[in-house]
Amino acid sequence: MSYRLTPAGGLVRGSPGARVGLMASPSSGTVPWPHTPLPVVAAPMAGGPSTPELAAAVSNAGGLGLLAAGYRTGSDMAEQVRATRELTGGPFGVNVFVPAVERDEGRLFAQRTAIEAYVDLLQATATRLGVELPQPNWEDTDGWDEKIEALVTDPVAVVSFTFGRPPHRVVDRLHRVGTCVAVTVTCTQEADAAEAVGADALVVQGVEAGGHRGTHDVLMTPNVLSHPELLRNLRGRRAALVAAGGIVGPSDVRRARKLGAVAAQAGTAYLLTPEAGTSPVHRQALTERALEASVTRAFSGRPARGLRNRFVEEFDAYAPAVYPAVDQLTKPLRARAAQLGDVGGVSLWAGAGWRTIEAAPAAQVTAHLAGPRG
Amino acid sequence: MSYRLTPAGGLVRGSPGARVGLMASPSSGTVPWPHTPLPVVAAPMAGGPSTPELAAAVSNAGGLGLLAAGYRTGSDMAEQVRATRELTGGPFGVNVFVPAVERDEGRLFAQRTAIEAYVDLLQATATRLGVELPQPNWEDTDGWDEKIEALVTDPVAVVSFTFGRPPHRVVDRLHRVGTCVAVTVTCTQEADAAEAVGADALVVQGVEAGGHRGTHDVLMTPNVLSHPELLRNLRGRRAALVAAGGIVGPSDVRRARKLGAVAAQAGTAYLLTPEAGTSPVHRQALTERALEASVTRAFSGRPARGLRNRFVEEFDAYAPAVYPAVDQLTKPLRARAAQLGDVGGVSLWAGAGWRTIEAAPAAQVTAHLAGPRG
């Protein structure tokens, strides 16, 4: 059994179609993208903004809320799932980071050397802020095993993955508990890889996206195609397409649907909602509108889009493509800067269209994005 | 004397306005962007596509043709200027790369080390193709001094710069011979820097742009804002704004003008014209439309947008941000691949909208871009 996308964007059961060659080892069936009254998804925003309150509010408003498991322990994530379930009876999902622990000795040596050089650069800032830079944890999987176990034990409607594709066996296990598996992709090659492990949906992330780019290989130059360009290139795939990147108004959602997406995923649009856990300093920068957006590896080692502040100016040119080691290093610096209310020292993720967002309840943002019904 | 942009996009003489603080050391006057019947500029496309025939055809059609001095000697460039002048009586310009010879011993050591590692990676391809990888020339300025002398001796209407800003004294010398000085910028900071040296115009290059991004600092992560976003951020500047990136149709030109640009610069749109020097293998890839675009440092060390072929797949993740050393290294590989007609082994620059371009004379493309008159 499989599902494919109709030209109108609906999901119909059907044959796997032209790309069947990639499904040489089919999963235990597929699980369709959940039907929701509105084609709007609350993007997972790890590091604070995504909360059970935000996810539940979006699901209650007729969209699909997503929790962000990234940077959390498995039990933290499980607790957030329970909290969300108490706030909504609607479907919701969880986003999980795919870890990539480096086993190649040559690449690991290069990474350690690059990290040492970056530590030297960051040291002055650490000293000024009175914080200690941690030793990188090279075995960090962001709690992968615990999270997968928890999501199989207490299933949610959708599990989306970022920074890579899950192994085929993980997709199978999620399918068996009725979970729709989505993979964030930024180009055709990643879409091929995601379909090959049995992904039911592709979150098609364009260059407009705020926060981290989902690029699978940390070393690759991040893709610069917009989500409409990518949707055109990916049209007709077996997997359902969810548009992501710069979705801030109803015309964005409408265009994505016309290009074949079942739904559009908005993150930035929710950053100023009261339900979001966006930090005061982040809210301030988004409201002041004094900075310009850029992509940088400075904060985490992975390319991510946010407002270009002092930290980006100082470190962008020197940040190595080593994740999550760079994230571990800068975490105490960012935490201290946030405490001090220093807009220049924290990450200020923002997608295209961020200048147009307003502070409003998540239900209102969801209704606005969906546009007039009918 | 200075010029500023009217809301309708026209140039009027006026006070330097709000950004006067940046002009603490004013140039010897300013030179306005040349008036042409059509607000269309043929982008400089170094490495082959730009020719005297293309520049002259665009100028004769009512636009502004630009020659690409990049990768040429000063005398080659001067010869192209003379050849263009024989083909058109209209205004035209020349684009020059701003060199950045590294003098910091620490950074130079890091660059040499990174280049050695890249040489190791490229060696197998070089062996297969039967070519020898050259020793990098660390003092390469791309003929900067000769080019500036030639452009002062035999002036053109516009000299635009890419990869940085020229020194103030060079801007002065060009102003004295009546040349309008334009600087390619990709963000607000670069625009500030360009205005500070007295640039008359800013070529505002968005993420849609094919070929090299004009990012001033080779180490910086390339900007991801579209040219409309950048135009909004730069509106009201003293310098005239020229939109660049993904200009392939009349609606792109119209939008840019509405956002305050005096003209829009199109490159990709001219790649298939008979006047362009686009290589057969490049034309083939653009016509087949089988590949997807991406940005990579693999070919030159600087980020550039083109079709993602085998070379990009193999080398993108490992290419160091060292320019022009990487360009020097890959040049014989690309030349040999082009001889062999190997689409996988050459750079295939292409901006957004490249799938829509057609083979037509440059005059026809220019008229199409300008749209219906009036």
PDB file of N, CA and C in Angstrom, chain A residues 217-300:
ATOM      1  N   ASP A 217      24.775  16.150   4.671  1.00  0.00           N
ATOM      2  CA  ASP A 217      26.218  16.092   4.908  1.00  0.00           C
ATOM      3  C   ASP A 217      26.666  17.444   5.459  1.00  0.00           C
ATOM      4  N   VAL A 218      27.188  17.422   6.673  1.00  0.00           N
ATOM      5  CA  VAL A 218      27.571  18.673   7.344  1.00  0.00           C
ATOM      6  C   VAL A 218      28.585  19.467   6.534  1.00  0.00           C
ATOM      7  N   LEU A 219      29.387  18.774   5.720  1.00  0.00           N
ATOM      8  CA  LEU A 219      30.445  19.462   4.982  1.00  0.00           C
ATOM      9  C   LEU A 219      29.951  20.152   3.716  1.00  0.00           C
ATOM     10  N   MET A 220      28.798  19.744   3.219  1.00  0.00           N
ATOM     11  CA  MET A 220      28.324  20.304   1.950  1.00  0.00           C
ATOM     12  C   MET A 220      27.978  21.779   2.074  1.00  0.00           C
ATOM     13  N   THR A 221      28.220  22.513   0.998  1.00  0.00           N
ATOM     14  CA  THR A 221      27.732  23.883   0.918  1.00  0.00           C
ATOM     15  C   THR A 221      26.211  23.826   0.930  1.00  0.00           C
ATOM     16  N   PRO A 222      25.577  24.588   1.810  1.00  0.00           N
ATOM     17  CA  PRO A 222      24.113  24.474   1.869  1.00  0.00           C
ATOM     18  C   PRO A 222      23.472  24.920   0.562  1.00  0.00           C
ATOM     19  N   ASN A 223      22.424  24.220   0.217  1.00  0.00           N
ATOM     20  CA  ASN A 223      21.683  24.496  -1.017  1.00  0.00           C
ATOM     21  C   ASN A 223      21.083  25.896  -1.005  1.00  0.00           C
ATOM     22  N   VAL A 224      20.963  26.493  -2.178  1.00  0.00           N
ATOM     23  CA  VAL A 224      20.403  27.853  -2.249  1.00  0.00           C
ATOM     24  C   VAL A 224      19.093  27.918  -3.017  1.00  0.00           C
ATOM     25  N   LEU A 225      18.485  26.773  -3.324  1.00  0.00           N
ATOM     26  CA  LEU A 225      17.212  26.831  -4.035  1.00  0.00           C
ATOM     27  C   LEU A 225      16.088  27.212  -3.073  1.00  0.00           C
ATOM     28  N   SER A 226      15.130  27.980  -3.581  1.00  0.00           N
ATOM     29  CA  SER A 226      13.956  28.328  -2.790  1.00  0.00           C
ATOM     30  C   SER A 226      13.031  27.121  -2.713  1.00  0.00           C
ATOM     31  N   HIS A 227      12.094  27.130  -1.739  1.00  0.00           N
ATOM     32  CA  HIS A 227      11.220  25.949  -1.674  1.00  0.00           C
ATOM     33  C   HIS A 227      10.325  25.829  -2.910  1.00  0.00           C
ATOM     34  N   PRO A 228       9.885  26.937  -3.555  1.00  0.00           N
ATOM     35  CA  PRO A 228       9.130  26.713  -4.793  1.00  0.00           C
ATOM     36  C   PRO A 228       9.966  26.039  -5.892  1.00  0.00           C
ATOM     37  N   GLU A 229      11.245  26.437  -5.996  1.00  0.00           N
ATOM     38  CA  GLU A 229      12.113  25.787  -6.980  1.00  0.00           C
ATOM     39  C   GLU A 229      12.258  24.292  -6.671  1.00  0.00           C
ATOM     40  N   LEU A 230      12.485  23.980  -5.392  1.00  0.00           N
ATOM     41  CA  LEU A 230      12.649  22.577  -5.007  1.00  0.00           C
ATOM     42  C   LEU A 230      11.366  21.788  -5.231  1.00  0.00           C
ATOM     43  N   LEU A 231      10.215  22.400  -4.898  1.00  0.00           N
ATOM     44  CA  LEU A 231       8.944  21.693  -5.107  1.00  0.00           C
ATOM     45  C   LEU A 231       8.775  21.342  -6.582  1.00  0.00           C
ATOM     46  N   ARG A 232       9.140  22.285  -7.471  1.00  0.00           N
ATOM     47  CA  ARG A 232       9.033  21.997  -8.905  1.00  0.00           C
ATOM     48  C   ARG A 232       9.927  20.821  -9.284  1.00  0.00           C
ATOM     49  N   ASN A 233      11.140  20.799  -8.719  1.00  0.00           N
ATOM     50  CA  ASN A 233      12.076  19.724  -9.054  1.00  0.00           C
ATOM     51  C   ASN A 233      11.643  18.377  -8.480  1.00  0.00           C
ATOM     52  N   LEU A 234      10.863  18.398  -7.400  1.00  0.00           N
ATOM     53  CA  LEU A 234      10.508  17.149  -6.709  1.00  0.00           C
ATOM     54  C   LEU A 234       9.088  16.693  -7.011  1.00  0.00           C
ATOM     55  N   ARG A 235       8.396  17.442  -7.807  1.00  0.00           N
ATOM     56  CA  ARG A 235       6.993  17.128  -8.080  1.00  0.00           C
ATOM     57  C   ARG A 235       6.832  15.730  -8.659  1.00  0.00           C
ATOM     58  N   GLY A 236       5.774  15.052  -8.239  1.00  0.00           N
ATOM     59  CA  GLY A 236       5.505  13.731  -8.785  1.00  0.00           C
ATOM     60  C   GLY A 236       6.155  12.607  -8.011  1.00  0.00           C
ATOM     61  N   ARG A 237       6.803  12.928  -6.910  1.00  0.00           N
ATOM     62  CA  ARG A 237       7.406  11.900  -6.066  1.00  0.00           C
ATOM     63  C   ARG A 237       6.329  11.065  -5.375  1.00  0.00           C
ATOM     64  N   ARG A 238       6.712   9.856  -4.963  1.00  0.00           N
ATOM     65  CA  ARG A 238       5.836   9.016  -4.163  1.00  0.00           C
ATOM     66  C   ARG A 238       5.510   9.683  -2.830  1.00  0.00           C
ATOM     67  N   ALA A 239       6.531  10.215  -2.183  1.00  0.00           N
ATOM     68  CA  ALA A 239       6.343  10.805  -0.859  1.00  0.00           C
ATOM     69  C   ALA A 239       5.562  12.109  -0.949  1.00  0.00           C
ATOM     70  N   ALA A 240       4.793  12.385   0.109  1.00  0.00           N
ATOM     71  CA  ALA A 240       4.099  13.666   0.209  1.00  0.00           C
ATOM     72  C   ALA A 240       5.136  14.768   0.411  1.00  0.00           C
ATOM     73  N   LEU A 241       4.856  15.950  -0.119  1.00  0.00           N
ATOM     74  CA  LEU A 241       5.787  17.072   0.014  1.00  0.00           C
ATOM     75  C   LEU A 241       5.222  18.112   0.974  1.00  0.00           C
ATOM     76  N   VAL A 242       6.043  18.550   1.906  1.00  0.00           N
ATOM     77  CA  VAL A 242       5.675  19.618   2.833  1.00  0.00           C
ATOM     78  C   VAL A 242       6.647  20.765   2.586  1.00  0.00           C
ATOM     79  N   ALA A 243       6.115  21.934   2.266  1.00  0.00           N
ATOM     80  CA  ALA A 243       6.976  23.074   1.931  1.00  0.00           C
ATOM     81  C   ALA A 243       7.494  23.732   3.206  1.00  0.00           C
ATOM     82  N   ALA A 244       8.768  24.146   3.187  1.00  0.00           N
ATOM     83  CA  ALA A 244       9.337  24.831   4.351  1.00  0.00           C
ATOM     84  C   ALA A 244      10.310  25.908   3.897  1.00  0.00           C
ATOM     85  N   GLY A 245      10.303  27.027   4.629  1.00  0.00           N
ATOM     86  CA  GLY A 245      11.220  28.123   4.330  1.00  0.00           C
ATOM     87  C   GLY A 245      10.496  29.394   3.961  1.00  0.00           C
ATOM     88  N   GLY A 246      10.473  30.368   4.875  1.00  0.00           N
ATOM     89  CA  GLY A 246       9.887  31.663   4.555  1.00  0.00           C
ATOM     90  C   GLY A 246       8.375  31.653   4.416  1.00  0.00           C
ATOM     91  N   ILE A 247       7.711  30.692   5.070  1.00  0.00           N
ATOM     92  CA  ILE A 247       6.239  30.629   5.024  1.00  0.00           C
ATOM     93  C   ILE A 247       5.711  31.582   6.095  1.00  0.00           C
ATOM     94  N   VAL A 248       5.341  32.772   5.707  1.00  0.00           N
ATOM     95  CA  VAL A 248       4.879  33.755   6.703  1.00  0.00           C
ATOM     96  C   VAL A 248       3.484  34.313   6.402  1.00  0.00           C
ATOM     97  N   GLY A 249       2.921  33.968   5.242  1.00  0.00           N
ATOM     98  CA  GLY A 249       1.588  34.487   4.936  1.00  0.00           C
ATOM     99  C   GLY A 249       0.776  33.513   4.105  1.00  0.00           C
ATOM    100  N   PRO A 250      -0.504  33.816   3.936  1.00  0.00           N
ATOM    101  CA  PRO A 250      -1.382  32.896   3.199  1.00  0.00           C
ATOM    102  C   PRO A 250      -0.969  32.682   1.744  1.00  0.00           C
ATOM    103  N   SER A 251      -0.350  33.692   1.122  1.00  0.00           N
ATOM    104  CA  SER A 251       0.051  33.499  -0.279  1.00  0.00           C
ATOM    105  C   SER A 251       1.176  32.469  -0.380  1.00  0.00           C
ATOM    106  N   ASP A 252       2.007  32.392   0.654  1.00  0.00           N
ATOM    107  CA  ASP A 252       3.070  31.375   0.660  1.00  0.00           C
ATOM    108  C   ASP A 252       2.470  29.970   0.731  1.00  0.00           C
ATOM    109  N   VAL A 253       1.464  29.809   1.589  1.00  0.00           N
ATOM    110  CA  VAL A 253       0.828  28.499   1.739  1.00  0.00           C
ATOM    111  C   VAL A 253       0.101  28.122   0.447  1.00  0.00           C
ATOM    112  N   ARG A 254      -0.592  29.101  -0.118  1.00  0.00           N
ATOM    113  CA  ARG A 254      -1.350  28.858  -1.345  1.00  0.00           C
ATOM    114  C   ARG A 254      -0.414  28.439  -2.480  1.00  0.00           C
ATOM    115  N   ARG A 255       0.691  29.159  -2.625  1.00  0.00           N
ATOM    116  CA  ARG A 255       1.636  28.826  -3.689  1.00  0.00           C
ATOM    117  C   ARG A 255       2.203  27.410  -3.499  1.00  0.00           C
ATOM    118  N   ALA A 256       2.551  27.100  -2.257  1.00  0.00           N
ATOM    119  CA  ALA A 256       3.109  25.767  -1.978  1.00  0.00           C
ATOM    120  C   ALA A 256       2.104  24.674  -2.343  1.00  0.00           C
ATOM    121  N   ARG A 257       0.844  24.894  -2.019  1.00  0.00           N
ATOM    122  CA  ARG A 257      -0.197  23.909  -2.344  1.00  0.00           C
ATOM    123  C   ARG A 257      -0.332  23.760  -3.858  1.00  0.00           C
ATOM    124  N   LYS A 258      -0.272  24.888  -4.558  1.00  0.00           N
ATOM    125  CA  LYS A 258      -0.375  24.837  -6.017  1.00  0.00           C
ATOM    126  C   LYS A 258       0.785  24.051  -6.626  1.00  0.00           C
ATOM    127  N   LEU A 259       1.931  24.097  -5.940  1.00  0.00           N
ATOM    128  CA  LEU A 259       3.106  23.381  -6.443  1.00  0.00           C
ATOM    129  C   LEU A 259       3.135  21.936  -5.945  1.00  0.00           C
ATOM    130  N   GLY A 260       2.038  21.497  -5.342  1.00  0.00           N
ATOM    131  CA  GLY A 260       1.919  20.077  -5.013  1.00  0.00           C
ATOM    132  C   GLY A 260       2.169  19.709  -3.563  1.00  0.00           C
ATOM    133  N   ALA A 261       2.413  20.679  -2.697  1.00  0.00           N
ATOM    134  CA  ALA A 261       2.657  20.359  -1.292  1.00  0.00           C
ATOM    135  C   ALA A 261       1.341  20.051  -0.584  1.00  0.00           C
ATOM    136  N   VAL A 262       1.350  19.041   0.313  1.00  0.00           N
ATOM    137  CA  VAL A 262       0.153  18.762   1.118  1.00  0.00           C
ATOM    138  C   VAL A 262      -0.015  19.801   2.212  1.00  0.00           C
ATOM    139  N   ALA A 263       1.082  20.409   2.617  1.00  0.00           N
ATOM    140  CA  ALA A 263       1.029  21.386   3.705  1.00  0.00           C
ATOM    141  C   ALA A 263       2.272  22.262   3.637  1.00  0.00           C
ATOM    142  N   ALA A 264       2.223  23.364   4.375  1.00  0.00           N
ATOM    143  CA  ALA A 264       3.377  24.258   4.455  1.00  0.00           C
ATOM    144  C   ALA A 264       3.766  24.400   5.918  1.00  0.00           C
ATOM    145  N   GLN A 265       5.053  24.343   6.173  1.00  0.00           N
ATOM    146  CA  GLN A 265       5.575  24.371   7.536  1.00  0.00           C
ATOM    147  C   GLN A 265       6.145  25.750   7.849  1.00  0.00           C
ATOM    148  N   ALA A 266       5.608  26.377   8.885  1.00  0.00           N
ATOM    149  CA  ALA A 266       6.031  27.733   9.238  1.00  0.00           C
ATOM    150  C   ALA A 266       6.701  27.733  10.612  1.00  0.00           C
ATOM    151  N   GLY A 267       7.842  28.367  10.714  1.00  0.00           N
ATOM    152  CA  GLY A 267       8.527  28.480  11.994  1.00  0.00           C
ATOM    153  C   GLY A 267       8.560  29.923  12.466  1.00  0.00           C
ATOM    154  N   THR A 268       9.280  30.730  11.692  1.00  0.00           N
ATOM    155  CA  THR A 268       9.441  32.144  12.034  1.00  0.00           C
ATOM    156  C   THR A 268       8.110  32.817  12.364  1.00  0.00           C
ATOM    157  N   ALA A 269       7.065  32.463  11.618  1.00  0.00           N
ATOM    158  CA  ALA A 269       5.752  33.088  11.814  1.00  0.00           C
ATOM    159  C   ALA A 269       5.247  32.908  13.245  1.00  0.00           C
ATOM    160  N   TYR A 270       5.740  31.863  13.950  1.00  0.00           N
ATOM    161  CA  TYR A 270       5.279  31.580  15.313  1.00  0.00           C
ATOM    162  C   TYR A 270       6.218  32.114  16.395  1.00  0.00           C
ATOM    163  N   LEU A 271       7.338  32.713  15.993  1.00  0.00           N
ATOM    164  CA  LEU A 271       8.353  33.079  16.996  1.00  0.00           C
ATOM    165  C   LEU A 271       7.861  34.098  18.013  1.00  0.00           C
ATOM    166  N   LEU A 272       6.958  34.975  17.601  1.00  0.00           N
ATOM    167  CA  LEU A 272       6.488  36.015  18.531  1.00  0.00           C
ATOM    168  C   LEU A 272       5.162  35.651  19.202  1.00  0.00           C
ATOM    169  N   THR A 273       4.679  34.409  19.004  1.00  0.00           N
ATOM    170  CA  THR A 273       3.442  34.015  19.681  1.00  0.00           C
ATOM    171  C   THR A 273       3.704  33.859  21.174  1.00  0.00           C
ATOM    172  N   PRO A 274       2.689  34.095  22.008  1.00  0.00           N
ATOM    173  CA  PRO A 274       2.888  33.912  23.453  1.00  0.00           C
ATOM    174  C   PRO A 274       3.162  32.459  23.818  1.00  0.00           C
ATOM    175  N   GLU A 275       2.692  31.513  22.976  1.00  0.00           N
ATOM    176  CA  GLU A 275       2.902  30.092  23.289  1.00  0.00           C
ATOM    177  C   GLU A 275       4.346  29.655  23.036  1.00  0.00           C
ATOM    178  N   ALA A 276       5.082  30.393  22.213  1.00  0.00           N
ATOM    179  CA  ALA A 276       6.454  29.999  21.886  1.00  0.00           C
ATOM    180  C   ALA A 276       7.394  30.302  23.046  1.00  0.00           C
ATOM    181  N   GLY A 277       8.455  29.521  23.138  1.00  0.00           N
ATOM    182  CA  GLY A 277       9.454  29.731  24.188  1.00  0.00           C
ATOM    183  C   GLY A 277      10.597  30.614  23.722  1.00  0.00           C
ATOM    184  N   THR A 278      10.356  31.429  22.723  1.00  0.00           N
ATOM    185  CA  THR A 278      11.373  32.341  22.190  1.00  0.00           C
ATOM    186  C   THR A 278      11.922  33.220  23.322  1.00  0.00           C
ATOM    187  N   SER A 279      13.235  33.350  23.395  1.00  0.00           N
ATOM    188  CA  SER A 279      13.854  34.111  24.485  1.00  0.00           C
ATOM    189  C   SER A 279      13.540  35.599  24.344  1.00  0.00           C
ATOM    190  N   PRO A 280      13.548  36.334  25.455  1.00  0.00           N
ATOM    191  CA  PRO A 280      13.286  37.775  25.385  1.00  0.00           C
ATOM    192  C   PRO A 280      14.242  38.499  24.436  1.00  0.00           C
ATOM    193  N   VAL A 281      15.500  38.116  24.449  1.00  0.00           N
ATOM    194  CA  VAL A 281      16.482  38.809  23.613  1.00  0.00           C
ATOM    195  C   VAL A 281      16.220  38.531  22.118  1.00  0.00           C
ATOM    196  N   HIS A 282      15.764  37.340  21.804  1.00  0.00           N
ATOM    197  CA  HIS A 282      15.412  36.967  20.437  1.00  0.00           C
ATOM    198  C   HIS A 282      14.169  37.744  19.989  1.00  0.00           C
ATOM    199  N   ARG A 283      13.170  37.796  20.869  1.00  0.00           N
ATOM    200  CA  ARG A 283      11.952  38.577  20.558  1.00  0.00           C
ATOM    201  C   ARG A 283      12.310  40.040  20.304  1.00  0.00           C
ATOM    202  N   GLN A 284      13.222  40.541  21.124  1.00  0.00           N
ATOM    203  CA  GLN A 284      13.630  41.948  20.994  1.00  0.00           C
ATOM    204  C   GLN A 284      14.232  42.214  19.608  1.00  0.00           C
ATOM    205  N   ALA A 285      15.159  41.348  19.193  1.00  0.00           N
ATOM    206  CA  ALA A 285      15.817  41.546  17.893  1.00  0.00           C
ATOM    207  C   ALA A 285      14.820  41.451  16.740  1.00  0.00           C
ATOM    208  N   LEU A 286      13.868  40.540  16.854  1.00  0.00           N
ATOM    209  CA  LEU A 286      12.870  40.381  15.795  1.00  0.00           C
ATOM    210  C   LEU A 286      11.940  41.588  15.736  1.00  0.00           C
ATOM    211  N   THR A 287      11.731  42.214  16.859  1.00  0.00           N
ATOM    212  CA  THR A 287      10.814  43.344  16.932  1.00  0.00           C
ATOM    213  C   THR A 287      11.503  44.637  16.507  1.00  0.00           C
ATOM    214  N   GLU A 288      12.779  44.775  16.892  1.00  0.00           N
ATOM    215  CA  GLU A 288      13.519  46.000  16.548  1.00  0.00           C
ATOM    216  C   GLU A 288      13.806  46.103  15.050  1.00  0.00           C
ATOM    217  N   ARG A 289      13.990  44.966  14.419  1.00  0.00           N
ATOM    218  CA  ARG A 289      14.228  44.915  12.957  1.00  0.00           C
ATOM    219  C   ARG A 289      15.442  45.737  12.523  1.00  0.00           C
ATOM    220  N   ALA A 290      16.489  45.740  13.334  1.00  0.00           N
ATOM    221  CA  ALA A 290      17.663  46.561  13.019  1.00  0.00           C
ATOM    222  C   ALA A 290      18.741  45.779  12.273  1.00  0.00           C
ATOM    223  N   LEU A 291      18.631  44.456  12.240  1.00  0.00           N
ATOM    224  CA  LEU A 291      19.701  43.639  11.659  1.00  0.00           C
ATOM    225  C   LEU A 291      19.254  43.009  10.351  1.00  0.00           C
ATOM    226  N   GLU A 292      20.232  42.461   9.624  1.00  0.00           N
ATOM    227  CA  GLU A 292      19.956  41.803   8.347  1.00  0.00           C
ATOM    228  C   GLU A 292      20.229  40.305   8.508  1.00  0.00           C
ATOM    229  N   ALA A 293      19.482  39.493   7.796  1.00  0.00           N
ATOM    230  CA  ALA A 293      19.650  38.047   7.936  1.00  0.00           C
ATOM    231  C   ALA A 293      20.869  37.536   7.169  1.00  0.00           C
ATOM    232  N   SER A 294      21.440  36.447   7.650  1.00  0.00           N
ATOM    233  CA  SER A 294      22.524  35.774   6.933  1.00  0.00           C
ATOM    234  C   SER A 294      22.572  34.331   7.397  1.00  0.00           C
ATOM    235  N   VAL A 295      23.324  33.528   6.680  1.00  0.00           N
ATOM    236  CA  VAL A 295      23.533  32.140   7.084  1.00  0.00           C
ATOM    237  C   VAL A 295      24.931  32.032   7.649  1.00  0.00           C
ATOM    238  N   THR A 296      25.082  31.268   8.710  1.00  0.00           N
ATOM    239  CA  THR A 296      26.402  31.134   9.319  1.00  0.00           C
ATOM    240  C   THR A 296      26.555  29.777   9.985  1.00  0.00           C
ATOM    241  N   ARG A 297      27.815  29.314  10.048  1.00  0.00           N
ATOM    242  CA  ARG A 297      28.151  28.124  10.823  1.00  0.00           C
ATOM    243  C   ARG A 297      28.686  28.522  12.196  1.00  0.00           C
ATOM    244  N   ALA A 298      28.712  29.804  12.496  1.00  0.00           N
ATOM    245  CA  ALA A 298      29.413  30.294  13.685  1.00  0.00           C
ATOM    246  C   ALA A 298      28.893  29.696  14.984  1.00  0.00           C
ATOM    247  N   PHE A 299      27.590  29.453  15.077  1.00  0.00           N
ATOM    248  CA  PHE A 299      27.026  29.021  16.358  1.00  0.00           C
ATOM    249  C   PHE A 299      27.121  27.514  16.589  1.00  0.00           C
ATOM    250  N   SER A 300      26.960  26.727  15.527  1.00  0.00           N
ATOM    251  CA  SER A 300      26.852  25.275  15.734  1.00  0.00           C
ATOM    252  C   SER A 300      27.767  24.441  14.845  1.00  0.00           C
TER     253      SER A 300
END
